[in-house]
Coordinates of C-alpha atoms in Angstrom, one line a residue:
M1 CA -55.0 16.2 11.4
A2 CA -55.2 18.0 8.1
C3 CA -56.8 21.4 7.8
S4 CA -60.0 21.9 5.9
S5 CA -59.7 22.6 2.2
L6 CA -58.3 26.0 1.5
P7 CA -60.7 28.6 -0.2
A8 CA -59.7 30.5 -3.2
P9 CA -56.9 33.0 -2.4
V10 CA -58.9 36.1 -2.8
G11 CA -58.4 38.9 -0.1
L12 CA -58.8 37.6 3.4
A13 CA -62.0 35.5 2.8
L14 CA -60.9 32.6 5.1
S15 CA -64.3 31.7 6.6
L16 CA -66.0 28.5 5.6
P17 CA -69.8 28.4 5.1
D18 CA -71.8 28.8 8.2
P19 CA -72.3 25.2 9.6
R20 CA -75.8 26.2 10.8
A21 CA -76.9 26.4 7.1
D22 CA -76.6 22.6 7.0
V23 CA -78.1 21.8 10.4
A24 CA -81.9 21.6 9.9
D25 CA -82.3 20.0 13.3
L26 CA -81.8 23.3 15.1
A27 CA -85.6 23.8 14.7
D28 CA -86.2 20.7 16.8
T29 CA -86.5 20.6 20.6
I30 CA -84.1 18.1 22.1
A31 CA -84.2 16.3 25.4
A32 CA -82.0 14.0 27.4
I33 CA -81.4 12.7 30.9
A34 CA -78.4 14.9 31.9
T35 CA -77.3 13.0 35.0
A36 CA -76.0 9.5 35.6
V37 CA -78.7 7.0 36.1
A38 CA -78.3 3.9 38.3
P39 CA -80.5 2.0 40.6
G40 CA -80.3 3.2 44.2
Q41 CA -77.7 5.8 43.3
G42 CA -78.2 9.6 43.4
S43 CA -81.0 11.5 45.1
V44 CA -81.7 13.8 42.1
A45 CA -81.9 13.3 38.4
I46 CA -82.3 15.9 35.7
V47 CA -84.2 15.8 32.4
R48 CA -83.0 18.7 30.2
L49 CA -84.9 20.2 27.2
S50 CA -83.6 22.8 24.7
G51 CA -85.4 24.3 21.7
P52 CA -88.4 26.3 20.6
A53 CA -91.0 24.0 22.2
A54 CA -89.1 23.5 25.5
L55 CA -91.4 25.9 27.5
A56 CA -94.6 24.6 25.9
I57 CA -93.6 21.0 26.8
G58 CA -92.8 22.1 30.3
R59 CA -96.2 23.7 30.8
R60 CA -97.9 20.7 29.4
L61 CA -96.3 18.2 31.8
F62 CA -95.6 20.3 35.0
R63 CA -98.3 21.3 37.5
A64 CA -97.1 24.1 39.8
P65 CA -99.6 24.7 42.6
G66 CA -100.5 28.2 43.8
S67 CA -99.6 31.4 41.9
Q68 CA -96.0 30.6 41.1
V69 CA -94.6 32.8 38.2
W70 CA -93.2 31.2 35.1
D71 CA -90.3 33.6 34.6
S72 CA -86.8 33.0 33.3
H73 CA -84.2 31.8 35.8
R74 CA -86.8 30.9 38.5
I75 CA -87.4 27.6 40.1
L76 CA -90.9 26.2 40.3
Y77 CA -92.1 23.5 42.7
G78 CA -94.7 21.0 41.6
H79 CA -95.4 17.6 40.0
V80 CA -94.8 16.0 36.6
V81 CA -98.1 14.7 35.4
D82 CA -99.1 12.4 32.6
P83 CA -101.4 14.6 30.6
A84 CA -103.3 11.6 29.1
S85 CA -104.3 10.1 32.5
G86 CA -103.6 12.8 35.0
E87 CA -101.4 10.5 37.0
R88 CA -98.7 12.1 39.0
I89 CA -95.3 10.7 37.9
D90 CA -93.0 12.5 40.3
E91 CA -92.6 15.4 42.7
A92 CA -90.2 17.7 41.0
L93 CA -88.6 21.1 40.5
L94 CA -88.7 23.0 37.2
L95 CA -86.0 25.4 36.2
L96 CA -86.7 27.7 33.3
M97 CA -84.0 29.6 31.3
Q98 CA -85.2 31.5 28.4
A99 CA -83.2 32.4 25.3
P100 CA -80.6 33.8 25.0
R101 CA -79.6 33.5 28.6
S102 CA -79.1 29.8 28.7
F103 CA -76.3 27.3 28.0
T104 CA -77.5 26.6 24.5
G105 CA -78.7 30.1 23.7
E106 CA -82.2 28.6 23.3
D107 CA -85.1 28.2 25.7
V108 CA -84.0 25.5 28.2
V109 CA -86.2 23.7 30.7
E110 CA -84.8 21.3 33.3
L111 CA -87.0 19.0 35.3
H112 CA -85.3 18.0 38.6
C113 CA -86.7 14.6 39.6
H114 CA -85.9 12.0 42.2
G115 CA -82.9 9.8 41.3
G116 CA -82.9 6.1 40.6
L117 CA -84.2 4.6 37.4
I118 CA -88.0 4.6 37.2
C119 CA -89.1 8.1 37.8
V120 CA -86.6 9.9 35.6
Q121 CA -87.1 7.4 32.8
R122 CA -90.9 7.9 32.9
V123 CA -90.5 11.7 32.9
H124 CA -88.1 11.4 29.9
E125 CA -90.6 9.3 28.0
L126 CA -93.3 11.8 28.6
V127 CA -91.1 14.6 27.3
L128 CA -90.3 12.6 24.1
A129 CA -94.0 11.8 23.7
S130 CA -94.9 15.5 23.9
G131 CA -92.8 16.4 20.9
A132 CA -89.2 16.5 21.9
R133 CA -86.5 14.5 20.1
R134 CA -83.9 12.4 21.9
A135 CA -80.7 14.4 21.9
Q136 CA -77.6 13.0 20.3
A137 CA -74.2 12.8 22.1
G138 CA -72.9 16.3 22.7
E139 CA -75.9 18.0 21.0
F140 CA -76.5 20.5 23.8
S141 CA -72.9 21.7 23.6
Q142 CA -73.0 21.7 19.8
R143 CA -76.0 24.0 19.9
A144 CA -74.2 26.3 22.4
F145 CA -71.3 26.5 19.9
L146 CA -73.6 27.1 16.9
N147 CA -75.5 29.8 18.7
G148 CA -72.4 31.6 19.7
R149 CA -72.5 30.8 23.4
L150 CA -69.2 28.8 23.3
D151 CA -66.2 28.7 21.1
L152 CA -64.9 25.3 20.1
T153 CA -62.1 25.2 22.7
R154 CA -64.6 26.0 25.5
A155 CA -67.0 23.3 24.3
E156 CA -64.2 20.7 24.3
A157 CA -63.2 21.9 27.8
V158 CA -66.7 21.1 29.0
S159 CA -66.2 17.5 27.8
D160 CA -62.8 17.4 29.4
L161 CA -64.2 18.6 32.7
V162 CA -66.9 16.0 32.8
T163 CA -64.5 13.2 32.0
A164 CA -61.6 14.4 34.2
R165 CA -60.0 11.6 36.3
S166 CA -57.8 13.8 38.5
R167 CA -57.9 17.3 40.1
R168 CA -55.1 18.5 37.8
A169 CA -57.0 17.4 34.7
A170 CA -60.1 19.2 36.1
Q171 CA -58.0 22.4 36.6
L172 CA -56.8 22.3 33.0
A173 CA -60.4 21.9 31.8
I174 CA -61.5 24.9 33.9
A175 CA -58.7 26.9 32.4
G176 CA -60.0 26.0 28.9
L177 CA -63.5 26.7 30.0
D178 CA -62.5 30.2 31.2
G179 CA -61.2 30.9 27.7
G180 CA -57.4 30.7 28.3
L181 CA -56.7 28.5 25.3
Q182 CA -59.2 30.4 23.1
R183 CA -57.4 33.8 23.9
R184 CA -54.0 32.3 23.2
I185 CA -54.9 30.7 19.9
S186 CA -57.0 33.7 18.7
G187 CA -54.2 36.0 19.6
L188 CA -51.7 34.0 17.5
R189 CA -54.2 33.8 14.6
E190 CA -54.7 37.6 14.7
R191 CA -51.0 38.1 14.4
L192 CA -50.9 35.9 11.4
L193 CA -53.9 37.7 9.8
D194 CA -52.1 41.1 10.3
Q195 CA -49.1 39.9 8.4
L196 CA -51.3 38.2 5.8
A197 CA -53.1 41.5 5.2
E198 CA -49.8 43.3 4.7
L199 CA -48.6 40.7 2.2
E200 CA -51.9 40.5 0.3
A201 CA -51.9 44.3 0.0
R202 CA -48.4 44.3 -1.5
V203 CA -49.5 41.6 -4.0
D204 CA -52.3 43.8 -5.4
F205 CA -51.1 47.4 -4.7
E206 CA -47.4 47.3 -4.1
E207 CA -46.7 50.4 -6.2
D208 CA -49.1 52.5 -4.1
L209 CA -47.9 51.4 -0.7
P210 CA -44.6 51.9 1.3
L211 CA -42.0 49.2 1.1
L212 CA -42.7 46.2 3.3
D213 CA -39.9 45.1 5.7
G214 CA -39.7 41.4 4.8
A215 CA -37.3 40.7 7.7
A216 CA -39.8 42.0 10.2
V217 CA -42.6 39.9 8.7
A218 CA -40.4 36.8 8.8
A219 CA -39.4 37.5 12.5
E220 CA -43.1 37.8 13.5
L221 CA -43.9 34.5 11.7
A222 CA -41.0 32.8 13.4
A223 CA -42.2 34.1 16.8
V224 CA -45.7 32.7 16.2
R225 CA -44.2 29.4 15.1
S226 CA -42.1 29.2 18.2
E227 CA -45.2 29.7 20.4
L228 CA -47.1 27.0 18.5
E229 CA -44.2 24.6 19.0
E230 CA -44.2 25.3 22.7
L231 CA -47.9 24.6 22.9
V232 CA -47.5 21.3 20.9
A233 CA -44.6 20.3 23.2
G234 CA -46.8 20.7 26.3
A235 CA -49.7 18.8 24.7
G236 CA -48.3 15.5 25.7
Q237 CA -48.3 16.4 29.4
G238 CA -51.9 17.5 29.1
Q239 CA -52.9 14.3 27.4
L240 CA -51.2 12.3 30.2
L241 CA -53.2 14.2 32.8
R242 CA -56.5 13.8 30.9
E243 CA -56.2 10.2 29.6
G244 CA -53.9 8.6 32.1
L245 CA -51.8 5.5 31.6
R246 CA -52.3 1.7 31.5
V247 CA -49.4 0.1 33.4
A248 CA -49.1 -3.7 33.2
I249 CA -47.1 -5.3 36.1
V250 CA -45.6 -8.5 34.7
G251 CA -43.1 -11.0 36.0
R252 CA -42.5 -14.6 37.0
P253 CA -44.8 -16.1 39.6
N254 CA -44.3 -15.0 43.2
V255 CA -42.0 -12.1 42.5
G256 CA -44.5 -9.7 44.3
K257 CA -46.7 -8.3 41.6
S258 CA -49.9 -8.4 43.7
S259 CA -48.0 -7.0 46.7
L260 CA -46.9 -4.1 44.6
L261 CA -50.4 -3.5 43.2
N262 CA -51.7 -3.4 46.8
R263 CA -48.9 -1.1 47.9
L264 CA -49.5 1.4 45.1
S265 CA -53.3 1.3 45.4
R266 CA -53.1 1.4 49.3
S267 CA -55.7 -1.4 49.5
E268 CA -55.9 -5.2 49.3
R269 CA -57.0 -5.4 45.7
A270 CA -55.2 -8.7 45.0
I271 CA -54.7 -11.9 47.0
V272 CA -51.1 -12.3 48.2
T273 CA -49.7 -15.7 49.2
D274 CA -46.4 -17.5 49.1
L275 CA -47.8 -19.9 46.5
P276 CA -46.7 -19.3 42.9
G277 CA -49.7 -18.9 40.5
T278 CA -52.1 -17.3 43.0
T279 CA -53.2 -14.6 40.5
R280 CA -54.9 -16.3 37.6
D281 CA -56.7 -13.3 36.0
L282 CA -56.1 -9.6 35.4
V283 CA -56.7 -7.5 38.4
E284 CA -57.3 -3.8 37.7
S285 CA -56.8 -0.9 40.0
E286 CA -57.6 2.8 39.3
L287 CA -55.5 5.4 41.1
V288 CA -53.9 8.8 40.7
L289 CA -50.2 9.4 41.2
Q290 CA -48.8 12.9 41.2
G291 CA -51.9 14.1 39.3
V292 CA -51.7 11.4 36.6
P293 CA -54.5 8.8 36.4
L294 CA -53.2 5.3 36.2
T295 CA -54.8 1.9 35.5
L296 CA -52.6 -0.7 37.1
L297 CA -53.0 -4.3 35.7
D298 CA -51.8 -7.1 38.0
T299 CA -51.2 -10.0 35.6
A300 CA -50.8 -13.7 36.1
G301 CA -47.2 -14.9 36.5
I302 CA -45.9 -16.0 33.1
R303 CA -44.5 -19.5 33.3
A304 CA -45.0 -23.0 31.7
T305 CA -47.9 -24.8 33.4
D306 CA -50.4 -27.6 32.7
D307 CA -53.2 -25.8 34.7
R308 CA -55.8 -24.8 32.1
I309 CA -57.1 -21.9 34.2
E310 CA -53.7 -20.6 34.9
Q311 CA -52.9 -20.9 31.1
L312 CA -55.9 -18.6 30.4
G313 CA -54.6 -16.1 32.9
I314 CA -51.2 -16.2 31.3
E315 CA -52.7 -15.6 27.8
R316 CA -54.4 -12.5 29.2
S317 CA -51.1 -11.4 30.7
R318 CA -49.6 -11.5 27.2
S319 CA -52.5 -9.5 25.8
A320 CA -52.0 -6.9 28.5
L321 CA -48.4 -6.4 27.4
A322 CA -49.6 -5.2 24.0
S323 CA -52.3 -2.9 25.3
A324 CA -50.2 -1.2 28.0
D325 CA -48.6 2.2 27.8
L326 CA -45.8 0.9 30.0
V327 CA -44.7 -2.5 31.2
L328 CA -43.4 -2.7 34.7
L329 CA -41.2 -5.9 34.7
L330 CA -40.8 -7.1 38.2
F331 CA -38.2 -9.6 39.3
D332 CA -37.0 -11.1 42.7
L333 CA -33.8 -9.5 43.9
S334 CA -33.3 -12.3 46.4
A335 CA -33.2 -14.8 43.5
G336 CA -31.3 -12.5 41.1
W337 CA -32.0 -11.7 37.5
T338 CA -32.7 -15.1 35.9
G339 CA -32.9 -16.4 32.3
E340 CA -36.7 -16.6 32.8
D341 CA -36.8 -12.8 33.6
Q342 CA -34.7 -12.2 30.5
A343 CA -37.1 -14.2 28.4
L344 CA -40.0 -12.2 29.8
R345 CA -38.3 -9.0 28.8
A346 CA -38.1 -10.2 25.2
L347 CA -41.9 -10.5 25.2
V348 CA -42.4 -6.8 25.7
P349 CA -43.6 -5.5 22.3
E350 CA -41.4 -3.0 20.4
G351 CA -42.5 0.6 21.1
V352 CA -43.9 -0.2 24.6
A353 CA -41.9 1.4 27.3
C354 CA -40.4 -1.1 29.8
L355 CA -39.3 -0.4 33.4
V356 CA -37.3 -3.1 35.1
V357 CA -37.8 -3.2 38.9
G358 CA -36.2 -5.4 41.4
N359 CA -38.4 -6.4 44.4
K360 CA -37.9 -8.0 47.8
L361 CA -35.1 -5.5 48.7
D362 CA -35.8 -6.3 52.4
Q363 CA -34.7 -10.0 51.8
G364 CA -31.3 -9.0 50.4
P365 CA -29.9 -9.8 47.0
Q366 CA -28.3 -13.2 46.1
G367 CA -25.8 -13.9 43.4
L368 CA -24.7 -10.3 43.1
G369 CA -23.7 -9.8 46.8
P370 CA -25.0 -7.0 49.0
S371 CA -24.4 -3.4 48.0
P372 CA -25.3 0.0 49.3
E373 CA -27.5 0.6 46.3
H374 CA -29.5 -2.6 46.9
R375 CA -30.0 -1.7 50.6
S376 CA -31.1 1.9 49.9
G377 CA -33.3 1.3 46.9
Q378 CA -31.4 4.0 45.0
P379 CA -29.9 3.3 41.5
E380 CA -26.2 2.5 41.4
P381 CA -24.0 5.2 39.7
A382 CA -24.1 5.5 36.0
A383 CA -20.6 4.2 35.6
G384 CA -21.7 0.9 37.2
R385 CA -24.9 0.4 35.2
P386 CA -25.0 -2.3 32.6
Q387 CA -24.3 -0.9 29.2
A388 CA -26.3 -1.4 26.0
G389 CA -25.2 -4.5 24.2
D390 CA -24.3 -6.6 27.2
P391 CA -26.3 -9.8 27.6
V392 CA -28.5 -8.4 30.3
S393 CA -29.5 -4.8 29.5
G394 CA -29.0 -4.5 25.8
E395 CA -29.5 -7.8 23.9
R396 CA -33.1 -9.0 23.6
M397 CA -33.8 -12.7 23.5
A398 CA -36.1 -14.1 20.9
P399 CA -39.4 -15.3 22.5
G400 CA -38.6 -18.9 21.5
D401 CA -35.1 -19.0 22.9
P402 CA -34.6 -21.3 25.9
A403 CA -34.2 -19.4 29.2
P404 CA -30.9 -20.0 30.9
E405 CA -31.1 -21.6 34.4
G406 CA -30.3 -19.6 37.6
P407 CA -29.2 -16.0 38.0
V408 CA -27.1 -14.3 35.3
Q409 CA -24.0 -12.2 36.1
A410 CA -25.8 -8.9 36.7
D411 CA -29.3 -7.5 37.0
P412 CA -30.7 -4.6 35.0
A413 CA -32.9 -3.1 37.8
E414 CA -33.5 0.6 37.2
V415 CA -35.3 0.8 40.6
R416 CA -35.0 -1.5 43.6
I417 CA -38.0 -1.7 46.0
S418 CA -39.6 -3.6 48.7
A419 CA -43.3 -4.0 48.1
A420 CA -43.6 -5.4 51.6
T421 CA -42.0 -2.4 53.5
G422 CA -42.5 0.4 51.0
A423 CA -38.8 1.1 50.5
G424 CA -38.1 2.7 47.1
I425 CA -41.7 3.2 46.2
D426 CA -41.5 7.0 45.9
Q427 CA -38.5 6.6 43.5
L428 CA -40.5 4.0 41.5
V429 CA -43.4 6.4 41.1
G430 CA -41.2 9.2 39.9
T431 CA -39.2 7.0 37.5
L432 CA -42.4 5.4 36.1
L433 CA -44.0 8.8 35.3
A434 CA -40.8 10.2 33.9
R435 CA -40.5 7.2 31.6
C436 CA -44.0 7.9 30.2
G437 CA -43.2 11.5 29.5
S438 CA -44.4 13.3 32.7
S439 CA -42.1 16.1 33.6
G440 CA -44.2 17.6 36.3
D441 CA -47.2 19.9 35.3
Q442 CA -46.1 23.0 37.1
G443 CA -46.4 26.0 34.9
I444 CA -48.9 24.4 32.4
A445 CA -51.7 26.9 32.2
V446 CA -53.3 25.5 29.1
A447 CA -52.9 22.2 27.3
L448 CA -54.0 21.2 23.8
N449 CA -56.0 18.0 23.2
R450 CA -55.0 15.6 20.4
R451 CA -57.2 17.4 17.7
Q452 CA -55.9 20.8 18.7
A453 CA -52.3 19.7 18.9
D454 CA -52.5 18.2 15.4
L455 CA -53.8 21.4 14.0
A456 CA -51.2 23.5 15.9
A457 CA -48.5 21.3 14.5
S458 CA -49.9 21.7 11.0
A459 CA -49.9 25.5 11.5
A460 CA -46.3 25.4 12.7
S461 CA -45.3 23.4 9.6
S462 CA -47.1 25.8 7.3
L463 CA -45.2 28.7 8.9
E464 CA -41.9 26.8 8.4
R465 CA -42.7 26.7 4.7
S466 CA -43.5 30.4 4.6
L467 CA -40.2 31.1 6.3
E468 CA -38.4 29.0 3.6
A469 CA -40.1 31.2 1.0
A470 CA -38.9 34.3 2.8
E471 CA -35.3 32.9 3.1
Q472 CA -35.3 32.2 -0.7
Q473 CA -36.6 35.8 -1.2
L474 CA -39.5 34.6 -3.3
P475 CA -42.3 37.0 -4.2
W476 CA -44.9 38.0 -1.6
D477 CA -47.6 35.7 -3.0
F478 CA -45.5 32.7 -2.3
W479 CA -45.4 33.7 1.4
T480 CA -49.2 33.9 1.6
I481 CA -50.0 30.4 0.5
D482 CA -48.7 28.6 3.6
L483 CA -49.4 31.6 5.8
R484 CA -53.1 31.3 4.8
A485 CA -53.0 27.6 5.6
A486 CA -51.6 28.3 9.1
A487 CA -54.3 30.8 9.9
L488 CA -57.0 28.4 8.7
C489 CA -55.6 25.7 11.0
L490 CA -55.7 28.0 14.0
G491 CA -59.3 29.0 13.1
E492 CA -60.2 25.3 13.2
I493 CA -58.9 25.0 16.7
T494 CA -61.3 27.8 18.0
G495 CA -64.1 27.0 15.6
E496 CA -63.9 30.2 13.5
E497 CA -63.0 28.0 10.5
V498 CA -64.9 24.7 10.8
S499 CA -67.0 22.3 8.7
E500 CA -70.1 20.4 9.8
A501 CA -68.3 17.1 9.4
V502 CA -65.6 18.3 11.9
L503 CA -68.3 19.4 14.4
D504 CA -70.1 16.1 14.2
R505 CA -66.9 14.2 14.9
I506 CA -66.0 16.4 17.8
F507 CA -69.3 16.5 19.6
S508 CA -70.1 12.8 19.0
R509 CA -67.4 12.1 21.7
F510 CA -69.4 14.0 24.3
C511 CA -71.8 12.4 26.8
I512 CA -75.5 12.3 26.2
G513 CA -77.2 15.3 27.9
K514 CA -74.2 17.6 27.6

């Protein structure tokens, strides 16, 4: 991601215009249903309002019996009433949080209604009819940022926490919400600004100031660049924990794909029989392995067939190959690695990771002869592995080439398992995650998202160019050009340097009501 356009190089005026100057909608009162809505699901639903008219709308629609006090951070009991007809819409609680002690920094009212569909939707309609505007995606969090309640890294952590699919992803989001990432990035930016101030001063007033130690400045820039590169390197693991992986299990019919899906998901998600072609459609299973969310796709066995329904399933299997982060190519150890297996391997698109797994370890291998490695499920020693370039592991067949009949001379299994007994499954999970870049998340305190990682990488590249200017002993003002760009990129991460267009793009990815 490119940084915003650089301002004129005068002093340290790095800040962009205040985004609030272009957001006329801050004068509006916004409203949204802040909880998931589904028929028969959830006992409580919340309608959230924020803005200057939030309290007035709350008073118009809510009837609190007795002498309950409408004070900030108090909960009132009563009913939501249609002011036009006097009809009671729902029994509810009202929570009032007056500015600036609220999530958005504005007056906030929350109406806690009964769950389901009808009551909460009717309450929401009354709120909109009373003068509120329907909130856009992420608009509450955007107002919290614009009103100084959150920096941009904390706002993005809110979204990450809501969408977290594993405990570890939620822990990383909490770390961001607590300000761990903001403190790290702001600290690095301050170090750059300190060096920029020294360099700018020498550009304008070098004769009146003591000599500047260029080597010390370069060392500090190199140290900041190193820390940024470390953060960027850890971003991939964070993305893995946040976004998860799509893993397509492919193979010939009846090699045990559905059995493996059931074993990994610990449930009978797919029908398992001895008949080839049982699975005729994609079967998806969501699970978490070692903190990483996975979507497993059990595909129809790919083979030549005249069955139209099975053909449709095979076409979907081919599509799954292209959309997967990793293809788990399963073959039958008892039948050996066949020409059909080799032809399937050629169908895996370039750039998609492929893990070849031998199944039915409990039935014993054929063609290759029994070996300790096959019986244990452990990989054979490196010296005995097929080498790149041999007809099994290195050379890819063209999709149109005819598949040789019967087993070939060796199999390329990286892991050997028995989906029926569970042998080798732990090794399979570890190998699968390692192939996708997971190195264990111990020690990861903060992790950049894609936007932040792109900006941090841009900042590191800018510092590299500043260091090249230092190495060539160019004048100080050559150092400042890329140093200024690096500081601007870090400011975009925290929101200290940000444009309205960037904000709209970021917050549009949030859920409605947050």
